[in-house]
């Protein structure tokens, strides 16, 4: 089993509710990754957002910055919004992080929980699933073939092209991040790809049927069960005293949930929800 | 005056003429940038190539990796092949390098001397100049406006979009790299952008009329002459003894020129050409 920490690079806020410059948060983040590397955490993941409340829109930049100041921690995206990205460019950037870090880069691909990247990169939300399907197909093919010939709907074709540089061990580990839809685990099971379940709210036990379904699909597709890998991503905050830690984290977590919630029509985040979330049946 | 060093991340080769893995070269490159920072070089630039003989296809990854291990050296691309890139993604990546490095990132944009990136990213060489014109327009507009509304031919439109994070000082320095065409200096002069002349062969004195033309255009367009900046990029190799240094560099340089020359139909690179190049009227 491996233990990893994922971050989204949430910006700090001043007293007036305005985000502070991204630089401070990014440099702090790199110090945190250095520390994680030193204390022996196995994996670090960084998310992709295109909003004023987050400092990271290009995860591979943080991973590259961390590569030179760490020795053994694995460096991955969590997630790369693959649907609205160019898999060629993503692969090149991660292959370079992989080469610089001596084989420590991983791509975690997702369809995107936030949707700001779609109008920014010129994609239509009505293609949400088709985009992910096609781009994942291209990403996996780049990982397998060099040179590559490929044709799709959403990106110009590739005719006998080299995607360079190549990663250190020939291939990059590619994970699929799953929010909770059966469609996503079907795809991952069929392709034999490792899955990261994002359990952000609700009772983790509810994910069990989805996990069992994924395992069955993976096995039925004839993939090697000795290589079966699955992960769980949950919100965490650590401290020595349970009550004091919870009290310290609540305002931070509530403010963030309410910032995101404003765009999504969520009701105000309550202490009651929070207490449930950190209970034995909760997601934190 | 500032002194900078630019590199392309040329891969090392084994005895059989095969390129060695990019990782070794990339890690060496980062050590070199650290040293340049320590000895007081003002600027470091890294090129973009999509060929097996070069280790860098995404310059901003190397710049990010260098950002955390340097203190004061400016970190730029040399060049970003803007014609075949997405300016939104480029801007985001460089803004992040800028924030991590506390304001040290610069973009040097060019139309591309090598053309491998065009089929790779799905662009047509017949649009070579129109692509650069449009993408530069978008890049400059992102630098000036937040949010941005923009429409073009080669990239989906942007409607009131934020390109985030923003760079440390609000704007990024953007240079234009010029190979020698009047069209390029016309554009830069009109827009009031600093120019980097790439003088790779021939007599540098031949660039004087182009430089004078650029200065006149810049002035006539009403730009502030106190902010007029121009740079020269030339091949260099340093050593204590002139003859011994030249002898050591010739095989490396000739091999590289011949590798590139094979694709471009150049004749075999000769020692005579080399001696001319390192003479008082030459470009090295």
Coordinates of C-alpha atoms in Angstrom, one line a residue:
Chain A
X1 CA 0.0 0.0 0.0
X2 CA 1.2 3.5 -0.8
X3 CA 0.3 6.7 1.0
X4 CA 0.0 9.9 -1.0
X5 CA -1.0 13.5 -0.5
X6 CA -2.9 15.5 -3.2
X7 CA -3.3 19.2 -3.2
X8 CA -5.1 21.7 -5.4
X9 CA -3.0 24.8 -4.6
X10 CA -5.9 26.8 -3.0
X11 CA -4.8 30.4 -2.8
X12 CA -4.8 32.1 0.6
X13 CA -7.3 34.9 1.2
X14 CA -6.9 38.3 2.9
X15 CA -9.4 39.7 5.4
X16 CA -11.5 41.2 2.6
X17 CA -12.0 37.8 1.0
X18 CA -9.6 38.6 -1.9
X19 CA -7.1 35.9 -3.0
X20 CA -3.5 36.6 -2.3
X21 CA -0.9 36.2 -5.2
X22 CA -0.3 32.7 -6.4
X23 CA 3.4 32.9 -5.9
X24 CA 3.4 32.7 -2.2
X25 CA 1.1 29.6 -2.3
X26 CA 3.1 27.9 -5.0
X27 CA 6.4 28.3 -3.2
X28 CA 4.8 27.1 0.0
X29 CA 3.5 24.1 -1.9
X30 CA 6.9 23.2 -3.2
X31 CA 8.3 23.4 0.4
X32 CA 5.5 21.0 1.4
X33 CA 6.4 18.6 -1.3
X34 CA 10.0 18.6 -0.2
X35 CA 8.9 17.8 3.3
X36 CA 6.6 15.0 2.1
X37 CA 9.6 13.6 0.2
X38 CA 11.8 13.7 3.3
X39 CA 9.3 12.1 5.6
X40 CA 8.6 9.3 3.2
X41 CA 5.2 9.9 1.6
X42 CA 5.0 7.8 -1.5
X43 CA 3.1 10.0 -3.9
X44 CA 2.2 13.7 -4.4
X45 CA -0.7 14.8 -6.7
X46 CA -1.6 18.2 -7.8
X47 CA -4.9 19.3 -9.4
X48 CA -5.8 21.5 -12.4
X49 CA -8.1 24.5 -11.9
X50 CA -8.7 27.7 -13.9
X51 CA -10.2 29.8 -11.2
X52 CA -8.9 32.8 -9.0
X53 CA -9.2 30.7 -5.9
X54 CA -6.6 28.1 -7.1
X55 CA -2.9 28.7 -8.0
X56 CA -2.4 25.8 -10.3
X57 CA -3.7 25.7 -13.9
X58 CA -0.8 23.6 -15.3
X59 CA 0.0 20.8 -12.8
X60 CA 3.1 19.7 -14.6
X61 CA 4.8 23.1 -13.9
X62 CA 4.5 22.4 -10.1
X63 CA 5.7 18.8 -10.7
X64 CA 8.7 20.0 -12.6
X65 CA 9.6 22.6 -10.0
X66 CA 9.3 19.8 -7.3
X67 CA 11.3 17.3 -9.4
X68 CA 14.6 19.1 -8.8
X69 CA 14.2 19.4 -5.0
X70 CA 12.9 15.9 -4.2
X71 CA 14.5 12.5 -4.4
X72 CA 12.0 9.7 -4.3
X73 CA 8.4 10.8 -4.1
X74 CA 6.2 10.0 -7.1
X75 CA 4.9 13.2 -8.9
X76 CA 1.5 13.1 -10.5
X77 CA -1.4 15.2 -11.6
X78 CA -4.6 14.8 -9.6
X79 CA -6.1 15.4 -12.0
X80 CA -5.2 16.5 -15.5
X81 CA -8.5 17.6 -17.1
X82 CA -7.8 15.4 -20.1
X83 CA -11.0 16.2 -21.9
X84 CA -9.9 19.8 -22.6
X85 CA -6.2 19.2 -23.0
X86 CA -4.0 18.2 -25.9
X87 CA -2.7 14.7 -25.1
X88 CA 0.4 15.3 -27.2
X89 CA 1.5 18.3 -25.2
X90 CA 0.5 16.7 -21.9
X91 CA 2.5 13.6 -22.7
X92 CA 5.6 15.6 -23.7
X93 CA 5.5 17.7 -20.5
X94 CA 5.0 14.6 -18.2
X95 CA 7.8 12.7 -20.1
X96 CA 10.1 15.6 -19.4
X97 CA 9.1 15.7 -15.7
X98 CA 9.7 11.9 -15.7
X99 CA 13.2 12.3 -17.2
X100 CA 14.1 15.1 -14.9
X101 CA 12.9 13.2 -11.8
X102 CA 14.5 9.9 -12.9
X103 CA 11.2 8.1 -13.6
X104 CA 8.8 9.5 -10.9
X105 CA 6.1 11.1 -13.1
X106 CA 2.5 9.8 -13.4
X107 CA -0.6 11.1 -15.2
X108 CA -3.9 10.9 -13.5
X109 CA -6.6 11.7 -16.1
X110 CA -10.1 12.8 -15.4
X111 CA -13.0 14.3 -17.2
X112 CA -13.0 17.4 -15.0
X113 CA -15.2 18.2 -12.0
X114 CA -14.8 21.9 -12.6
X115 CA -15.7 23.1 -16.1
X116 CA -13.8 26.4 -16.5
X117 CA -11.3 24.8 -18.8
X118 CA -13.9 24.0 -21.5
X119 CA -14.6 27.6 -22.7
X120 CA -11.0 28.5 -22.1
X121 CA -9.6 25.9 -24.4
X122 CA -12.5 26.1 -26.8
X123 CA -14.4 22.9 -26.1
X124 CA -18.1 22.3 -25.9
X125 CA -19.6 20.7 -22.7
X126 CA -22.0 18.7 -24.8
X127 CA -19.0 16.6 -25.9
X128 CA -18.0 16.0 -22.2
X129 CA -17.8 12.3 -22.4
X130 CA -16.8 11.9 -26.1
X131 CA -13.9 14.2 -25.5
X132 CA -12.6 12.2 -22.6
X133 CA -13.0 8.9 -24.5
X134 CA -11.1 10.1 -27.5
X135 CA -8.3 12.0 -25.7
X136 CA -7.7 9.0 -23.4
X137 CA -7.5 6.8 -26.5
X138 CA -4.8 9.1 -27.9
X139 CA -2.9 9.4 -24.6
X140 CA -2.7 5.6 -24.3
X141 CA -1.7 5.2 -27.9
X142 CA 1.2 7.7 -27.5
X143 CA 2.3 5.7 -24.4
X144 CA 2.4 2.5 -26.5
X145 CA 3.6 3.6 -29.9
X146 CA 6.5 5.7 -31.2
X147 CA 6.1 6.8 -34.0
X148 CA 2.3 7.1 -33.8
X149 CA -0.4 7.4 -36.4
X150 CA -3.8 8.4 -35.1
X151 CA -7.1 10.0 -36.2
X152 CA -9.9 11.4 -34.2
X153 CA -12.8 13.9 -34.2
X154 CA -11.5 16.6 -31.8
X155 CA -7.9 17.0 -32.6
X156 CA -5.9 17.0 -35.9
X157 CA -4.6 13.6 -37.0
X158 CA -1.1 12.3 -36.4
X159 CA 0.7 10.6 -39.3
X160 CA 3.8 8.7 -38.3
X161 CA 4.8 11.3 -35.7
X162 CA 7.3 11.1 -32.8
X163 CA 6.1 12.4 -29.5
X164 CA 9.4 13.3 -27.7
X165 CA 11.1 13.0 -25.4
X166 CA 10.1 9.5 -24.4
X167 CA 9.7 8.8 -20.6
X168 CA 12.5 7.1 -18.7
X169 CA 11.1 3.6 -18.6
X170 CA 9.5 3.7 -22.0
X171 CA 6.0 4.3 -20.6
X172 CA 4.3 6.6 -18.1
X173 CA 1.9 5.2 -15.5
X174 CA -1.6 6.5 -16.4
X175 CA -4.4 6.4 -13.9
X176 CA -8.1 7.2 -14.3
X177 CA -9.7 9.4 -11.7
X178 CA -13.3 8.4 -11.1
X179 CA -16.0 10.5 -9.3
X180 CA -18.6 7.9 -9.0
X181 CA -20.1 7.1 -12.4
X182 CA -20.3 3.5 -13.6
X183 CA -19.3 4.6 -17.1
X184 CA -15.9 5.7 -15.8
X185 CA -15.1 2.4 -14.1
X186 CA -16.4 0.5 -17.2
X187 CA -13.8 2.3 -19.4
X188 CA -11.0 1.7 -16.9
X189 CA -11.8 -1.9 -16.3
X190 CA -12.0 -2.6 -20.0
X191 CA -8.7 -0.9 -20.7
X192 CA -7.0 -2.4 -17.6
X193 CA -6.1 1.0 -16.1
X194 CA -5.7 1.7 -12.4
X195 CA -8.5 3.8 -10.9
X196 CA -8.4 6.5 -8.2
X197 CA -11.8 6.9 -6.6
X198 CA -12.5 10.5 -5.5
X199 CA -14.6 10.2 -2.3
X200 CA -15.3 13.8 -1.4
X201 CA -18.7 13.5 0.3
X202 CA -21.1 10.8 1.6
X203 CA -20.3 7.5 3.1
X204 CA -17.3 5.7 1.6
X205 CA -19.1 2.4 2.0
X206 CA -21.4 3.5 -0.8
X207 CA -18.4 3.2 -3.2
X208 CA -18.1 -0.5 -2.5
X209 CA -20.4 -1.7 -5.3
X210 CA -18.6 0.5 -7.8
X211 CA -15.3 -0.9 -6.7
X212 CA -16.6 -4.5 -6.9
X213 CA -18.0 -3.7 -10.4
X214 CA -14.6 -2.3 -11.5
X215 CA -12.7 -5.3 -10.2
X216 CA -15.1 -7.7 -12.0
X217 CA -14.7 -5.8 -15.3
X218 CA -11.0 -5.7 -15.0
X219 CA -10.8 -9.4 -14.4
X220 CA -13.4 -10.3 -17.1
X221 CA -11.4 -8.3 -19.6
X222 CA -8.5 -10.7 -19.0
X223 CA -6.1 -8.2 -17.4
X224 CA -3.4 -9.4 -15.0
X225 CA -4.9 -9.3 -11.4
X226 CA -1.4 -9.2 -10.0
X227 CA -1.1 -5.7 -11.5
X228 CA -4.6 -4.6 -10.3
X229 CA -4.2 -1.2 -8.6
X230 CA -6.8 1.0 -7.0
X231 CA -6.7 4.1 -4.9
X232 CA -8.9 6.3 -2.8
X233 CA -8.7 10.1 -2.6
X234 CA -10.3 11.7 0.5
X235 CA -10.1 15.1 2.2
X236 CA -7.8 15.0 5.2
X237 CA -6.5 17.4 7.9
X238 CA -4.2 16.1 10.6
X239 CA -3.5 17.2 14.1
X240 CA -2.8 15.9 17.6
X241 CA -6.1 16.6 19.2
X242 CA -9.3 15.6 17.3
X243 CA -11.6 18.5 18.5
X244 CA -9.0 21.2 18.1
X245 CA -8.0 20.0 14.7
X246 CA -11.6 19.9 13.6
X247 CA -12.2 23.4 14.9
X248 CA -9.2 24.8 13.1
X249 CA -10.1 23.2 9.8
X250 CA -13.8 23.9 9.7
X251 CA -13.6 27.6 8.7
X252 CA -11.1 26.9 6.0
X253 CA -13.1 24.0 4.6
X254 CA -16.4 25.7 4.9
X255 CA -15.1 28.9 3.1
X256 CA -13.8 26.8 0.2
X257 CA -17.0 24.7 -0.1
X258 CA -19.0 27.9 -0.1
X259 CA -16.8 29.6 -2.8
X260 CA -17.2 26.6 -5.1
X261 CA -20.9 26.2 -4.0
X262 CA -21.7 29.7 -5.1
X263 CA -21.1 28.7 -8.7
X264 CA -22.9 25.4 -8.3
X265 CA -26.0 26.4 -6.3
X266 CA -25.1 24.5 -3.2
X267 CA -26.6 25.5 0.1
X268 CA -24.3 27.1 2.7
X269 CA -21.9 24.4 4.2
X270 CA -22.9 23.6 7.8
X271 CA -21.0 22.4 10.8
X272 CA -23.4 19.5 11.0
X273 CA -22.4 18.3 7.5
X274 CA -18.8 18.7 8.5
X275 CA -19.3 16.6 11.7
X276 CA -21.0 13.9 9.7
X277 CA -18.1 14.0 7.2
X278 CA -15.5 13.4 9.8
X279 CA -17.4 10.7 11.5
X280 CA -16.9 6.9 11.0
X281 CA -19.3 6.9 8.0
X282 CA -18.0 10.1 6.5
X283 CA -15.6 11.0 3.7
X284 CA -12.9 12.9 5.5
Chain B
X1 CA 23.7 45.3 -20.9
X2 CA 22.8 41.8 -19.9
X3 CA 24.6 38.6 -20.6
X4 CA 22.6 35.4 -21.1
X5 CA 23.1 31.9 -22.2
X6 CA 20.7 29.9 -24.3
X7 CA 20.7 26.2 -24.8
X8 CA 18.7 23.7 -26.8
X9 CA 19.2 20.6 -24.6
X10 CA 21.0 18.7 -27.4
X11 CA 21.1 15.0 -26.4
X12 CA 24.4 13.3 -26.0
X13 CA 25.2 10.5 -28.5
X14 CA 26.9 7.1 -28.0
X15 CA 29.6 5.6 -30.2
X16 CA 27.0 4.2 -32.6
X17 CA 25.5 7.6 -33.2
X18 CA 22.4 6.9 -31.1
X19 CA 21.0 9.6 -28.8
X20 CA 21.4 8.9 -25.1
X21 CA 18.3 9.2 -22.8
X22 CA 17.0 12.7 -22.3
X23 CA 17.1 12.5 -18.5
X24 CA 20.8 12.7 -18.2
X25 CA 21.0 15.7 -20.4
X26 CA 18.1 17.4 -18.7
X27 CA 19.6 16.9 -15.2
X28 CA 22.9 18.2 -16.4
X29 CA 21.2 21.2 -17.9
X30 CA 19.6 22.1 -14.6
X31 CA 23.0 21.9 -12.9
X32 CA 24.4 24.2 -15.6
X33 CA 21.6 26.7 -15.0
X34 CA 22.3 26.6 -11.2
X35 CA 25.9 27.4 -12.0
X36 CA 25.0 30.3 -14.3
X37 CA 22.8 31.7 -11.5
X38 CA 25.7 31.4 -9.0
X39 CA 28.3 33.1 -11.2
X40 CA 25.9 35.9 -12.1
X41 CA 24.7 35.3 -15.7
X42 CA 21.6 37.5 -16.2
X43 CA 19.5 35.3 -18.4
X44 CA 19.0 31.7 -19.3
X45 CA 17.0 30.7 -22.4
X46 CA 15.9 27.2 -23.5
X47 CA 14.7 26.2 -27.0
X48 CA 11.8 24.1 -28.2
X49 CA 12.4 21.1 -30.5
X50 CA 10.5 18.0 -31.4
X51 CA 13.3 15.8 -32.6
X52 CA 15.3 12.8 -31.1
X53 CA 18.5 14.9 -31.0
X54 CA 17.0 17.4 -28.5
X55 CA 15.8 16.8 -25.0
X56 CA 13.4 19.7 -24.7
X57 CA 10.0 19.8 -26.4
X58 CA 8.3 21.9 -23.6
X59 CA 10.8 24.7 -22.5
X60 CA 8.6 25.8 -19.5
X61 CA 9.2 22.4 -17.9
X62 CA 12.9 23.0 -17.7
X63 CA 12.4 26.6 -16.6
X64 CA 10.0 25.4 -13.8
X65 CA 12.6 22.8 -12.7
X66 CA 15.3 25.5 -12.7
X67 CA 13.1 28.0 -10.8
X68 CA 13.3 26.2 -7.5
X69 CA 17.1 25.8 -7.6
X70 CA 18.1 29.3 -8.7
X71 CA 17.7 32.8 -7.1
X72 CA 18.1 35.6 -9.5
X73 CA 18.7 34.5 -13.1
X74 CA 15.9 35.3 -15.6
X75 CA 14.3 32.2 -17.1
X76 CA 13.0 32.4 -20.6
X77 CA 12.2 30.3 -23.7
X78 CA 14.5 30.7 -26.7
X79 CA 12.3 30.2 -28.4
X80 CA 8.7 29.1 -27.9
X81 CA 7.4 28.1 -31.3
X82 CA 4.3 30.3 -30.9
X83 CA 2.9 29.5 -34.3
X84 CA 2.1 25.9 -33.3
X85 CA 1.3 26.5 -29.7
X86 CA -1.8 27.5 -27.7
X87 CA -1.1 31.0 -26.3
X88 CA -3.5 30.4 -23.4
X89 CA -1.7 27.3 -22.2
X90 CA 1.8 29.0 -22.9
X91 CA 0.7 32.0 -20.9
X92 CA -0.6 30.0 -17.9
X93 CA 2.6 27.9 -17.8
X94 CA 4.9 30.9 -17.9
X95 CA 2.8 32.8 -15.4
X96 CA 3.3 29.9 -13.0
X97 CA 7.0 29.8 -13.6
X98 CA 7.0 33.5 -13.0
X99 CA 5.1 33.1 -9.7
X100 CA 7.3 30.3 -8.5
X101 CA 10.5 32.2 -9.5
X102 CA 9.3 35.4 -8.0
X103 CA 9.0 37.3 -11.3
X104 CA 11.9 35.9 -13.3
X105 CA 10.0 34.4 -16.3
X106 CA 10.1 35.7 -19.9
X107 CA 8.6 34.4 -23.1
X108 CA 10.6 34.6 -26.3
X109 CA 8.3 33.9 -29.2
X110 CA 9.3 32.8 -32.7
X111 CA 7.8 31.4 -35.8
X112 CA 9.9 28.3 -35.6
X113 CA 13.1 27.5 -37.4
X114 CA 12.4 23.8 -37.2
X115 CA 9.1 22.6 -38.5
X116 CA 8.5 19.3 -36.7
X117 CA 5.9 21.0 -34.4
X118 CA 3.5 21.8 -37.2
X119 CA 2.3 18.2 -38.1
X120 CA 2.6 17.2 -34.4
X121 CA 0.1 19.9 -33.2
X122 CA -1.9 19.8 -36.4
X123 CA -1.0 23.0 -38.2
X124 CA -0.4 23.6 -41.9
X125 CA 2.9 25.1 -42.9
X126 CA 1.1 27.2 -45.6
X127 CA -0.3 29.3 -42.6
X128 CA 3.3 29.8 -41.2
X129 CA 3.1 33.6 -41.1
X130 CA -0.6 34.0 -40.4
X131 CA -0.4 31.6 -37.5
X132 CA 2.4 33.6 -35.8
X133 CA 0.6 36.9 -36.4
X134 CA -2.6 35.7 -34.9
X135 CA -1.1 33.8 -31.9
X136 CA 1.2 36.7 -31.1
X137 CA -1.9 39.0 -31.1
X138 CA -3.6 36.6 -28.7
X139 CA -0.6 36.3 -26.4
X140 CA -0.2 40.0 -26.2
X141 CA -3.9 40.5 -25.5
X142 CA -3.8 37.9 -22.6
X143 CA -0.8 39.9 -21.2
X144 CA -2.9 43.2 -21.2
X145 CA -6.4 42.1 -20.4
X146 CA -8.1 40.0 -17.7
X147 CA -10.7 38.9 -18.4
X148 CA -10.2 38.6 -22.1
X149 CA -12.6 38.5 -25.1
X150 CA -10.9 37.5 -28.4
X151 CA -11.7 35.9 -31.8
X152 CA -9.4 34.5 -34.4
X153 CA -9.1 32.0 -37.3
X154 CA -6.9 29.3 -35.8
X155 CA -8.1 28.9 -32.3
X156 CA -11.6 28.9 -30.6
X157 CA -12.7 32.3 -29.5
X158 CA -12.5 33.5 -25.9
X159 CA -15.6 35.2 -24.3
X160 CA -14.9 37.0 -21.1
X161 CA -12.4 34.4 -19.9
X162 CA -9.8 34.6 -17.1
X163 CA -6.3 33.2 -18.0
X164 CA -4.9 32.2 -14.6
X165 CA -2.8 32.5 -12.6
X166 CA -1.6 36.0 -13.4
X167 CA 2.1 36.7 -13.4
X168 CA 3.8 38.3 -10.4
X169 CA 4.1 41.9 -11.8
X170 CA 0.8 41.8 -13.8
X171 CA 2.5 41.3 -17.1
X172 CA 5.2 39.0 -18.6
X173 CA 8.1 40.3 -20.6
X174 CA 7.5 39.1 -24.2
X175 CA 10.3 39.1 -26.8
X176 CA 10.2 38.4 -30.5
X177 CA 13.0 36.2 -31.9
X178 CA 14.0 37.2 -35.4
X179 CA 16.0 35.1 -37.8
X180 CA 16.6 37.8 -40.4
X181 CA 13.4 38.6 -42.2
X182 CA 12.3 42.3 -42.5
X183 CA 8.7 41.2 -41.9
X184 CA 9.5 40.0 -38.4
X185 CA 11.2 43.3 -37.4
X186 CA 8.3 45.3 -38.9
X187 CA 5.9 43.5 -36.7
X188 CA 8.1 43.9 -33.6
X189 CA 8.7 47.6 -34.3
X190 CA 5.1 48.3 -34.9
X191 CA 4.1 46.6 -31.6
X192 CA 7.0 48.0 -29.6
X193 CA 8.3 44.6 -28.6
X194 CA 12.0 43.8 -27.8
X195 CA 13.8 41.8 -30.5
X196 CA 16.3 39.0 -30.2
X197 CA 18.3 38.6 -33.4
X198 CA 19.5 35.1 -34.0
X199 CA 22.8 35.3 -35.8
X200 CA 23.7 31.7 -36.5
X201 CA 25.8 32.1 -39.6
X202 CA 27.3 34.7 -41.9
X203 CA 28.7 38.1 -40.9
X204 CA 27.0 39.8 -38.0
X205 CA 27.6 43.2 -39.7
X206 CA 25.0 42.1 -42.3
X207 CA 22.4 42.4 -39.6
X208 CA 23.1 46.1 -39.1
X209 CA 20.6 47.4 -41.7
X210 CA 17.9 45.2 -40.2
X211 CA 18.7 46.5 -36.8
X212 CA 18.6 50.1 -38.0
X213 CA 15.3 49.4 -39.8
X214 CA 13.8 48.0 -36.6
X215 CA 15.0 50.9 -34.5
X216 CA 13.4 53.4 -37.0
X217 CA 10.1 51.5 -37.0
X218 CA 10.0 51.4 -33.2
X219 CA 10.7 55.1 -33.0
X220 CA 8.2 56.0 -35.8
X221 CA 5.5 54.0 -34.1
X222 CA 5.9 56.3 -31.1
X223 CA 7.2 53.8 -28.7
X224 CA 9.3 54.9 -25.7
X225 CA 13.0 54.9 -26.8
X226 CA 14.0 54.7 -23.2
X227 CA 12.5 51.2 -23.1
X228 CA 14.0 50.1 -26.4
X229 CA 15.6 46.7 -25.9
X230 CA 17.4 44.5 -28.4
X231 CA 19.5 41.3 -28.1
X232 CA 21.8 39.2 -30.1
X233 CA 21.9 35.4 -30.0
X234 CA 25.1 33.8 -31.3
X235 CA 26.8 30.3 -30.9
X236 CA 29.5 30.3 -28.4
X237 CA 32.0 28.0 -26.8
X238 CA 34.5 29.1 -24.2
X239 CA 38.0 28.0 -23.2
X240 CA 41.3 29.3 -22.1
X241 CA 43.2 28.5 -25.3
X242 CA 41.7 29.6 -28.6
X243 CA 43.0 26.8 -30.8
X244 CA 42.4 24.0 -28.3
X245 CA 38.9 25.3 -27.6
X246 CA 38.1 25.4 -31.4
X247 CA 39.5 21.9 -31.9
X248 CA 37.4 20.5 -29.0
X249 CA 34.2 22.1 -30.2
X250 CA 34.5 21.4 -34.0
X251 CA 33.5 17.7 -33.9
X252 CA 30.4 18.5 -31.7
X253 CA 29.3 21.5 -33.8
X254 CA 29.9 19.7 -37.1
X255 CA 28.0 16.6 -36.0
X256 CA 25.0 18.8 -34.9
X257 CA 25.0 20.8 -38.1
X258 CA 25.2 17.6 -40.2
X259 CA 22.3 16.0 -38.2
X260 CA 20.1 19.0 -38.9
X261 CA 21.6 19.4 -42.4
X262 CA 20.5 15.9 -43.4
X263 CA 16.8 17.0 -43.1
X264 CA 17.5 20.3 -44.9
X265 CA 19.7 19.3 -47.7
X266 CA 22.8 21.2 -46.5
X267 CA 26.2 20.2 -47.7
X268 CA 28.6 18.5 -45.2
X269 CA 29.8 21.1 -42.6
X270 CA 33.5 21.9 -43.2
X271 CA 36.4 23.0 -41.0
X272 CA 36.8 26.0 -43.4
X273 CA 33.2 27.2 -42.7
X274 CA 33.9 26.8 -39.0
X275 CA 37.1 28.8 -39.1
X276 CA 35.3 31.5 -41.0
X277 CA 32.5 31.5 -38.4
X278 CA 34.9 32.0 -35.5
X279 CA 36.9 34.7 -37.3
X280 CA 36.4 38.5 -36.8
X281 CA 33.6 38.5 -39.4
X282 CA 31.9 35.3 -38.3
X283 CA 28.9 34.5 -36.2
X284 CA 30.4 32.5 -33.3

